[in-house]
C-alpha positions as YAML, in Angstrom:
chain: A
units: angstrom
residues:
- id: 1
  name: PHE
  ca: [91.01, 95.82, 108.07]
- id: 2
  name: ARG
  ca: [92.05, 93.03, 105.18]
- id: 3
  name: LEU
  ca: [91.91, 94.11, 101.62]
- id: 4
  name: TRP
  ca: [90.96, 90.90, 99.13]
- id: 5
  name: ASP
  ca: [88.47, 90.18, 95.78]
- id: 6
  name: ASP
  ca: [86.53, 93.31, 95.99]
- id: 7
  name: THR
  ca: [85.57, 93.48, 99.99]
- id: 8
  name: LEU
  ca: [87.58, 94.89, 102.40]
- id: 9
  name: TYR
  ca: [87.50, 92.88, 105.67]
- id: 10
  name: THR
  ca: [86.91, 94.16, 109.57]
- id: 11
  name: ARG
  ca: [85.59, 94.85, 113.02]
- id: 12
  name: LEU
  ca: [83.73, 97.56, 112.80]
- id: 13
  name: ASP
  ca: [81.38, 96.91, 116.87]
- id: 14
  name: SER
  ca: [83.41, 94.79, 119.13]
- id: 15
  name: ASN
  ca: [82.12, 91.52, 118.53]
- id: 16
  name: ARG
  ca: [81.13, 91.20, 114.67]
- id: 17
  name: LEU
  ca: [83.22, 91.30, 111.42]
- id: 18
  name: HIS
  ca: [82.25, 92.56, 108.62]
- id: 19
  name: ALA
  ca: [82.09, 92.42, 105.19]
- id: 20
  name: VAL
  ca: [82.12, 95.39, 102.98]
- id: 21
  name: ASN
  ca: [82.15, 96.27, 98.20]
- id: 22
  name: THR
  ca: [84.84, 98.40, 98.08]
- id: 23
  name: PHE
  ca: [82.91, 99.34, 95.20]
- id: 24
  name: ASP
  ca: [79.94, 101.31, 96.58]
- id: 25
  name: GLY
  ca: [80.74, 100.74, 100.57]
- id: 26
  name: SER
  ca: [77.91, 98.33, 101.00]
- id: 27
  name: SER
  ca: [77.84, 95.35, 103.31]
- id: 28
  name: ARG
  ca: [78.16, 92.21, 102.14]
- id: 29
  name: TRP
  ca: [78.54, 90.30, 105.06]
- id: 30
  name: SER
  ca: [78.18, 90.41, 108.48]
- id: 31
  name: ALA
  ca: [79.18, 87.37, 111.34]
- id: 32
  name: ALA
  ca: [79.68, 87.56, 114.90]
- id: 33
  name: ILE
  ca: [82.61, 86.56, 116.68]
- id: 34
  name: ASP
  ca: [82.36, 84.72, 120.02]
- id: 35
  name: THR
  ca: [85.43, 86.53, 121.88]
- id: 36
  name: ASP
  ca: [84.67, 89.50, 124.53]
- id: 37
  name: GLU
  ca: [85.17, 93.40, 123.70]
- id: 38
  name: ARG
  ca: [88.82, 93.81, 124.23]
- id: 39
  name: PHE
  ca: [90.03, 92.70, 120.85]
- id: 40
  name: VAL
  ca: [90.21, 90.77, 117.29]
- id: 41
  name: GLN
  ca: [92.20, 90.37, 114.83]
- id: 42
  name: ALA
  ca: [91.27, 89.47, 110.91]
- id: 43
  name: SER
  ca: [93.74, 87.77, 108.00]
- id: 44
  name: VAL
  ca: [91.66, 86.90, 104.92]
- id: 45
  name: SER
  ca: [93.10, 83.91, 102.57]
- id: 46
  name: SER
  ca: [93.16, 84.18, 98.73]
- id: 47
  name: GLU
  ca: [93.38, 80.60, 97.85]
- id: 48
  name: GLN
  ca: [91.17, 79.19, 100.42]
- id: 49
  name: GLY
  ca: [88.97, 82.23, 100.32]
- id: 50
  name: ARG
  ca: [88.23, 82.20, 104.20]
- id: 51
  name: VAL
  ca: [89.09, 85.25, 106.52]
- id: 52
  name: TYR
  ca: [90.43, 83.98, 109.35]
- id: 53
  name: ALA
  ca: [89.72, 85.96, 113.10]
- id: 54
  name: SER
  ca: [90.96, 85.38, 116.24]
- id: 55
  name: GLY
  ca: [90.32, 87.00, 119.44]
- id: 56
  name: PRO
  ca: [91.32, 86.84, 123.69]
- id: 57
  name: GLY
  ca: [89.08, 83.68, 123.85]
- id: 58
  name: GLY
  ca: [92.28, 81.11, 122.52]
- id: 59
  name: SER
  ca: [90.84, 80.51, 119.66]
- id: 60
  name: ILE
  ca: [90.91, 80.56, 115.31]
- id: 61
  name: THR
  ca: [87.48, 81.14, 113.63]
- id: 62
  name: ALA
  ca: [87.29, 80.52, 110.36]
- id: 63
  name: TYR
  ca: [84.68, 81.99, 108.03]
- id: 64
  name: SER
  ca: [83.70, 82.10, 104.20]
- id: 65
  name: ALA
  ca: [84.74, 85.30, 102.94]
- id: 66
  name: THR
  ca: [82.57, 85.08, 100.80]
- id: 67
  name: ILE
  ca: [78.73, 84.04, 102.15]
- id: 68
  name: GLY
  ca: [80.69, 84.99, 106.16]
- id: 69
  name: GLU
  ca: [79.23, 81.34, 107.02]
- id: 70
  name: GLU
  ca: [81.62, 79.61, 109.91]
- id: 71
  name: ARG
  ca: [84.24, 76.77, 108.81]
- id: 72
  name: TRP
  ca: [85.31, 75.63, 111.57]
- id: 73
  name: GLN
  ca: [86.88, 76.92, 114.44]
- id: 74
  name: THR
  ca: [90.26, 75.41, 116.50]
- id: 75
  name: ALA
  ca: [90.55, 76.30, 120.50]
- id: 76
  name: VAL
  ca: [94.76, 76.96, 120.94]
- id: 77
  name: SER
  ca: [96.70, 77.42, 123.74]
- id: 78
  name: SER
  ca: [96.05, 80.88, 125.19]
- id: 79
  name: GLU
  ca: [95.21, 84.44, 123.50]
- id: 80
  name: PRO
  ca: [96.45, 84.71, 119.44]
- id: 81
  name: THR
  ca: [100.07, 87.53, 119.97]
- id: 82
  name: THR
  ca: [100.40, 88.29, 116.74]
- id: 83
  name: MET
  ca: [97.63, 88.73, 113.02]
- id: 84
  name: VAL
  ca: [96.70, 84.96, 112.51]
- id: 85
  name: GLY
  ca: [99.02, 84.67, 109.05]
- id: 86
  name: SER
  ca: [98.01, 82.24, 105.49]
- id: 87
  name: HIS
  ca: [99.59, 79.92, 103.23]
- id: 88
  name: ASN
  ca: [97.51, 78.02, 100.73]
- id: 89
  name: ASP
  ca: [95.98, 74.75, 103.47]
- id: 90
  name: SER
  ca: [97.86, 76.38, 106.19]
- id: 91
  name: VAL
  ca: [96.59, 79.20, 108.79]
- id: 92
  name: TYR
  ca: [100.28, 80.07, 111.26]
- id: 93
  name: THR
  ca: [99.63, 82.25, 114.76]
- id: 94
  name: LEU
  ca: [102.07, 82.53, 117.87]
- id: 95
  name: THR
  ca: [100.20, 82.68, 121.23]
- id: 96
  name: GLU
  ca: [100.45, 84.57, 124.69]
- id: 97
  name: ASP
  ca: [102.39, 81.02, 126.34]
- id: 98
  name: GLY
  ca: [105.06, 81.35, 123.12]
- id: 99
  name: GLU
  ca: [103.14, 78.83, 120.97]
- id: 100
  name: PHE
  ca: [103.30, 78.61, 117.44]
- id: 101
  name: TYR
  ca: [100.91, 77.06, 115.82]
- id: 102
  name: ALA
  ca: [99.86, 75.03, 112.11]
- id: 103
  name: LEU
  ca: [96.75, 74.55, 111.34]
- id: 104
  name: ASN
  ca: [95.36, 73.30, 108.27]
- id: 105
  name: ALA
  ca: [93.39, 75.38, 106.76]
- id: 106
  name: HIS
  ca: [90.26, 73.36, 105.58]
- id: 107
  name: ASP
  ca: [89.25, 71.99, 108.99]
- id: 108
  name: GLY
  ca: [91.09, 73.88, 111.90]
- id: 109
  name: SER
  ca: [93.07, 70.33, 113.31]
- id: 110
  name: GLU
  ca: [96.74, 71.20, 114.15]
- id: 111
  name: LYS
  ca: [99.72, 70.34, 111.20]
- id: 112
  name: TRP
  ca: [101.85, 70.90, 114.01]
- id: 113
  name: MET
  ca: [103.22, 73.23, 116.86]
- id: 114
  name: PHE
  ca: [106.41, 75.62, 117.97]
- id: 115
  name: GLN
  ca: [107.91, 76.76, 122.01]
- id: 116
  name: THR
  ca: [109.99, 79.55, 121.12]
- id: 117
  name: ILE
  ca: [111.49, 79.57, 124.53]
- id: 118
  name: GLY
  ca: [110.01, 82.36, 126.21]
- id: 119
  name: ASP
  ca: [106.65, 83.59, 127.62]
- id: 120
  name: ASP
  ca: [104.75, 86.28, 124.53]
- id: 121
  name: GLY
  ca: [103.49, 88.94, 125.85]
- id: 122
  name: TRP
  ca: [102.13, 91.60, 124.07]
- id: 123
  name: SER
  ca: [100.60, 94.12, 124.07]
- id: 124
  name: THR
  ca: [97.91, 95.19, 122.22]
- id: 125
  name: SER
  ca: [99.49, 97.82, 120.06]
- id: 126
  name: GLU
  ca: [102.62, 95.04, 119.14]
- id: 127
  name: ARG
  ca: [100.21, 92.80, 117.80]
- id: 128
  name: ASN
  ca: [99.91, 94.51, 114.24]
- id: 129
  name: VAL
  ca: [102.39, 92.13, 112.63]
- id: 130
  name: ALA
  ca: [101.84, 88.85, 110.74]
- id: 131
  name: PRO
  ca: [103.90, 85.91, 110.45]
- id: 132
  name: VAL
  ca: [104.65, 86.01, 106.82]
- id: 133
  name: VAL
  ca: [105.54, 82.52, 104.52]
- id: 134
  name: GLY
  ca: [108.83, 81.73, 102.12]
- id: 135
  name: ASP
  ca: [109.57, 78.54, 100.11]
- id: 136
  name: ASP
  ca: [110.57, 76.04, 102.23]
- id: 137
  name: LEU
  ca: [110.28, 78.20, 105.53]
- id: 138
  name: VAL
  ca: [107.10, 80.22, 107.69]
- id: 139
  name: TYR
  ca: [108.27, 83.59, 109.86]
- id: 140
  name: PHE
  ca: [107.78, 85.82, 112.79]
- id: 141
  name: PRO
  ca: [109.10, 87.20, 115.77]
- id: 142
  name: ASP
  ca: [108.16, 86.97, 119.81]
- id: 143
  name: SER
  ca: [108.12, 89.40, 122.94]
- id: 144
  name: ASP
  ca: [112.15, 88.12, 123.80]
- id: 145
  name: ASN
  ca: [112.98, 90.52, 120.27]
- id: 146
  name: GLN
  ca: [113.74, 86.78, 118.45]
- id: 147
  name: LEU
  ca: [112.93, 85.92, 114.70]
- id: 148
  name: TYR
  ca: [112.38, 82.35, 113.64]
- id: 149
  name: ALA
  ca: [112.48, 80.57, 110.59]
- id: 150
  name: ILE
  ca: [110.13, 77.62, 110.88]
- id: 151
  name: ASP
  ca: [110.09, 74.30, 108.10]
- id: 152
  name: ARG
  ca: [106.40, 75.18, 107.51]
- id: 153
  name: ASN
  ca: [105.80, 71.24, 106.93]
- id: 154
  name: SER
  ca: [107.86, 69.63, 110.18]
- id: 155
  name: GLY
  ca: [107.76, 72.95, 112.67]
- id: 156
  name: ASP
  ca: [111.25, 72.79, 113.00]
- id: 157
  name: LEU
  ca: [113.55, 74.62, 113.94]
- id: 158
  name: VAL
  ca: [115.46, 75.99, 111.12]
- id: 159
  name: TRP
  ca: [117.61, 79.31, 112.40]
- id: 160
  name: ARG
  ca: [116.24, 82.14, 115.29]
- id: 161
  name: GLU
  ca: [117.94, 84.81, 115.13]
- id: 162
  name: ASP
  ca: [117.93, 88.19, 117.43]
- id: 163
  name: ILE
  ca: [117.02, 90.63, 115.97]
- id: 164
  name: ARG
  ca: [118.03, 93.62, 119.15]
- id: 165
  name: ASP
  ca: [113.86, 94.97, 119.75]
- id: 166
  name: ARG
  ca: [110.38, 93.75, 119.00]
- id: 167
  name: ALA
  ca: [109.54, 93.78, 115.02]
- id: 168
  name: ARG
  ca: [107.30, 96.35, 114.05]
- id: 169
  name: GLY
  ca: [107.02, 94.44, 110.93]
- id: 170
  name: VAL
  ca: [108.29, 91.47, 108.39]
- id: 171
  name: VAL
  ca: [108.59, 90.65, 104.67]
- id: 172
  name: VAL
  ca: [110.16, 88.22, 102.97]
- id: 173
  name: ALA
  ca: [110.86, 89.15, 98.73]
- id: 174
  name: ASP
  ca: [114.16, 86.88, 96.87]
- id: 175
  name: ASP
  ca: [115.14, 85.11, 99.39]
- id: 176
  name: VAL
  ca: [115.68, 87.60, 102.18]
- id: 177
  name: VAL
  ca: [113.18, 88.46, 104.86]
- id: 178
  name: TYR
  ca: [113.67, 92.33, 106.51]
- id: 179
  name: ILE
  ca: [112.42, 93.00, 108.91]
- id: 180
  name: THR
  ca: [111.66, 97.22, 110.74]
- id: 181
  name: THR
  ca: [111.62, 98.23, 114.28]
- id: 182
  name: SER
  ca: [110.87, 101.22, 116.08]
- id: 183
  name: ASN
  ca: [114.47, 102.43, 114.36]
- id: 184
  name: ARG
  ca: [115.66, 100.25, 112.31]
- id: 185
  name: CYS
  ca: [115.28, 97.87, 109.38]
- id: 186
  name: VAL
  ca: [117.22, 94.58, 109.23]
- id: 187
  name: ALA
  ca: [118.05, 92.49, 105.83]
- id: 188
  name: LEU
  ca: [118.69, 88.76, 107.06]
- id: 189
  name: ASP
  ca: [118.71, 86.09, 104.93]
- id: 190
  name: ALA
  ca: [115.78, 84.15, 104.11]
- id: 191
  name: GLU
  ca: [117.48, 80.23, 104.26]
- id: 192
  name: SER
  ca: [120.65, 81.00, 107.00]
- id: 193
  name: GLY
  ca: [119.35, 84.07, 109.04]
- id: 194
  name: THR
  ca: [122.48, 85.62, 108.21]
- id: 195
  name: GLN
  ca: [122.33, 88.94, 108.07]
- id: 196
  name: LEU
  ca: [123.28, 91.28, 105.32]
- id: 197
  name: TRP
  ca: [122.83, 94.06, 105.96]
- id: 198
  name: GLU
  ca: [121.31, 97.19, 108.65]
- id: 199
  name: TYR
  ca: [119.60, 100.80, 108.40]
- id: 200
  name: LEU
  ca: [119.47, 103.19, 111.39]
- id: 201
  name: LEU
  ca: [116.25, 105.14, 110.35]
- id: 202
  name: PRO
  ca: [115.80, 109.13, 111.21]
- id: 203
  name: PHE
  ca: [113.20, 108.36, 113.76]
- id: 204
  name: ASP
  ca: [111.29, 106.49, 116.12]
- id: 205
  name: ASP
  ca: [108.67, 105.26, 114.96]
- id: 206
  name: ARG
  ca: [106.26, 102.24, 113.09]
- id: 207
  name: PRO
  ca: [107.54, 102.39, 109.47]
- id: 208
  name: LEU
  ca: [105.63, 100.78, 106.92]
- id: 209
  name: ILE
  ca: [107.90, 98.09, 104.55]
- id: 210
  name: GLY
  ca: [106.38, 97.04, 100.88]
- id: 211
  name: GLY
  ca: [106.82, 96.03, 97.77]
- id: 212
  name: LEU
  ca: [105.39, 96.76, 94.27]
- id: 213
  name: THR
  ca: [104.39, 93.71, 91.80]
...
């Protein structure tokens, strides 16, 4: 689920996306999603007032965040394997074919596509990682234990770092990228990918990372 502007966006059943009022739990709207019952992801862009959903059919669909009306739908090469990331005028996702897409948030047209080094093949339980955007770069992990930093304007590779495990969470703040795996937290320089430090967690679980504003 995603929370934005007093509204919770979630898939409560197999093929509908719901917007729920956080004050009283009433429904603001619901929209049918053109997919089967396997998996749907959702992400919200507060800058553009849209909700982006991806599903097994290999497409990204944008809805109005306020009324649920479909704005556009774009087919990608195969099933998206990360949560949809959005920032300003771009929407990002990685597919099963290892292709990382940047789409225009206004109309869904392709801005650029970057091919990762191998097939992705993430399982459903490991998909809860969205691409994150820094000043000039967008960061995302793949299933080959690589973290990529891509120029968000050109789609060119800036750096790639082996994190030695599948990422469970990625955030960027103050020129540092933080990655959690099953039992580690790693900090990388956002511009170069150089490792700054590593902390071994005293458990093997899905750690959470967040911040204060």
